[in-house]
Amino acid sequence: MPYAAYAELKSAIRPTISSDSTDQPWWKDQDRTRRMIGATSCIMMLCPDSFMAVNARKQLVLEGHLDADQEIKYLDMILTFPRNCKSSGAWHHRKWLLCYIYKDHATVPLDPTIVEEQLRVCHQAAERYPKCYYAWTMRHWLVEQLGKRWWQASTDGSETVADGSLEPLERELDRMRSHMNQNISDHSTQQHLQQCMLQLGGRWVVQQAPVTGEKDMVLQWSRKELARRRKRKQELGISRGPVHSVLQTRDTPRKGSYAWVVHLWATELERIRGLIESYPGHESLWYHLRFVYYGLRWLDSETSVPFGGGDAMDTEVKAEFVSQATEDAYVQTIIRGHETTASAETDPASALDIDTRELQSRLCKHYLLFVSHLDDVEVDMPEK
Amino acid sequence: MSHSPAPSSPELLLDQHVKYIKELDTKKNDLEYWLTEHLRVNGLYWGTTALHLLGRPEALDHDQIVEYLVKCQHDNGGFGGHIDHDPHILSTLSAVQVLITYDRLDAINVDRVVDYITSLHNPDGTFSGDAWGETDTRFIFCALNCLSLLKRLDDKRLNLDKTIEYIVRCRNFDGGFGSAPGGESHAAQVYVCVGSLTILGAQQHIDADQLGWWLSERQLKNGGLNGRPEKLEDVCYSWWVLSSLSMLKRVHWIDGAKLTKFILEAQDTETGGISDRPGNLPDVFHTNFGICGLSLLGYPGLVVVDPIYCMPRHVIQRIGLADKH
C-alpha cells in the first residue's frame, strides 16, 4: 500500500507532460490536487515522518484545499496509533497548524482555553506512549504560552496577578502531580512538572542569560553561578530557616512572591521525599529530587530578599533552606527505614527485596554525590 | 522471521555484517522497506560508514552511489531522503558525508549546498530542518557538521554567536541538553549540542564534570546504555553517549568491557546486522552505531571513528579537520 501511495504522490507532483501547458505547480490543478490529498492521507497514517507527504499537507492548507481545523482533527486520529506518537513530523505539523490558525501567537500568547484543549491531546499521547519526547516538547511549548503573560509581569517586578492567569498553569501542575503518582518511572512527566514549576517560579528562578545579558525566560542555573550567588549571600549576612518551617507559617503568601515560590518548592520537596520512601528504587524520583534541591539552593541564595522561611533569627537553626547536612540526614532516614523493614518479623511482605534495597542504596549514594558536587566548584571572576 | 542472539562470549561477526549491509537494498518485499523510503539517503550513510569502519569500503559500488545521490539533489542545493523526496537538512548532511567518505565531492555543486543550509539559518541562531520551519538542536548540528566538512563555517550569512547562545539556553540543570530550551535532557540531544559546541570551539559552556557524570549514569547493570533515566538500554546510545564522553575526554567514565559485551550480544548470528538490544531484529541504523561504539572503545580490527563527525577518522584527517578539535 505505501508503494502505491508513493507512486501516486510522485506522479501527481511531477508536472504533466503536455506540449502546450506551462510548468504550473500541482496545487493549481484540480485533478493533481485531488490525487495529492488521497495519496498523502494514506502516507500520513502509515508514516507521518515522510517529509514529502507532510509538507504537501501544509501546502494544501496554505492553498485552501484543506481546512486547518479539520487537519488538526485528522492528526488527532493519526496520533491514536502509538507508532505515530513518536513522529516528530506529526507533532511539528500540529504546531505549524496551530501557528497558522493563531497567526499572532508570537506577540499574543495562545488563549488558555485553546491551550488546555491541546494539552488534553498531549495527555492522551502520554498515556498511549509514555515518555514520547516530541509529545512532551509540544506540551512544554503549550505551557510556555500559559506562562508568557505571567512571566512578563514577573520580570518587570510587578507581581499582581489580577486576571487569574496563573490558574491554568496551576491546573497543569496538579495534573502532572496526579499523573506522576501513577507513572513513577516516567522521567518525562517529572521533567514537565519541573517546567510548570519554573513557569510558576517566574523571575525568582530565571537567571539573566550570561552570554547576552538579556533577560531570558529560560532557566540558566549553573554550578558557577550558584556558587557566586551563595558567596554574595554570605557576604550580605543573609540567613534563612530550615525549609520545613516554610510549610508551617500561617500567612498565605501573595501569589508570585518570593515566599510563595519558596512555598511551592518546599511542598514539592516534601512530596518527592514521600514518593521516594513509598516507591524505593526509582531513579526518576531521585532525579526529580535533585531538581527540587537545586531549586531550593537557588532560591536560598536570592540576595534581593533578606529573610524568608521560618524563624531566621534563631541562631541555632541552619542558615540555609537545604544543605549537604539536611540531605545527609534525609538519606540516613531512608537507610534506617531499610534496616527496620529488613529485620521486620511481623510483616515479611513489607521487607524490600535485596535488589531493590541495593538499588535504593546506590541511588542514595549518587544523590549525595550530586549534592556535594553542586558546591564543589571554584568561584571565578564573573564571566563577561 | 527467525533471528538468533549471539553466544555468551561473542566476537564481532565482521563478514556477516558486510553481507547484511550489501543485501539491504534487495528487501523490496518488506513493508518496512517502503515505510522507510524517506530515509534511504540516511540509510546509505549508515551503511557506508559501517562498511568503512569494518575495513570493507569496496563492498558497495561507489559510482552507483554517487550517481544516485546526485539525483537526490534539488535545484536549491538541498538533498531529499530519496529521489523525488523533498530536501531536508538531515539527508543533506548524510549525502555530503557519504560523498566526502568516497572522496567524490566533485560530483555536486557545493556552493548550492551552502546556500541551502544558510537559507535555513534563523535570527535566533537555530537552523530549521527545511523550509517549513521545524527547529531542533539536531538540525543545528547537521548544519554545523556539514558546513564544517565543506570548510564554509566562515560564510558571512551566518551568525554563529547566536547559535552558541541558543545551545546554551538548551542546557539543563543536570548538565544535559534538550531539543529546545526547557527540553528534557536526552543522550542524542547531548551529542548534537556537545558536537556543535565542539565544532564551534565553545566547550567552555559545558559543565564537563556534571554532564560526564550524567552520561556515565546511562550505563545499566547489563552493560548497555540508555538515553534517559529509567529507559531501556539501546545499542544506538553506545554512540550518542560514548561520543559525547569522548568529546569531553571522559570515555573512561563508562565500563567499556561491559558495553562491548552488550553490543556484541546484540548481533544477529544468522542474518548479520546488529539490533537495538539482544534478541531483537537488526537494522542498518543500529548496525552502524553499534560498530561506531565498538570503534570508539578500541575494538581490535576496526577502523578508528571520529567522535565529532561520526565518520572514519582517516577521512577527517584527509580533509584537514582532525587537528582542529
XYZ file of C-alpha atoms in Angstrom, chain B residues 41-42 73 76-81 87-99 108 113-114 116-117 120 129 142 146 150:
32
model
C 19.902 8.529 1.893
C 20.362 8.351 5.668
C 19.934 16.918 -5.034
C 18.049 24.783 -4.267
C 21.070 22.677 -3.242
C 19.356 20.510 -0.622
C 19.173 16.730 -0.797
C 15.977 14.733 -0.289
C 15.771 11.428 1.579
C 15.018 18.412 0.517
C 15.866 18.372 4.222
C 18.925 19.155 6.310
C 19.130 15.582 7.678
C 19.510 13.981 4.258
C 21.700 16.849 3.036
C 24.226 16.083 5.774
C 24.092 12.335 5.072
C 24.636 12.875 1.345
C 27.626 15.140 1.923
C 29.116 12.717 4.451
C 28.872 9.810 2.003
C 30.323 11.834 -0.867
C 27.914 18.001 -6.763
C 24.576 23.125 -0.637
C 25.961 26.027 1.402
C 20.611 25.768 1.081
C 21.945 25.419 4.597
C 17.686 27.562 6.876
C 15.067 21.239 9.184
C 23.520 18.868 10.934
C 28.002 19.862 7.081
C 32.698 21.771 3.453
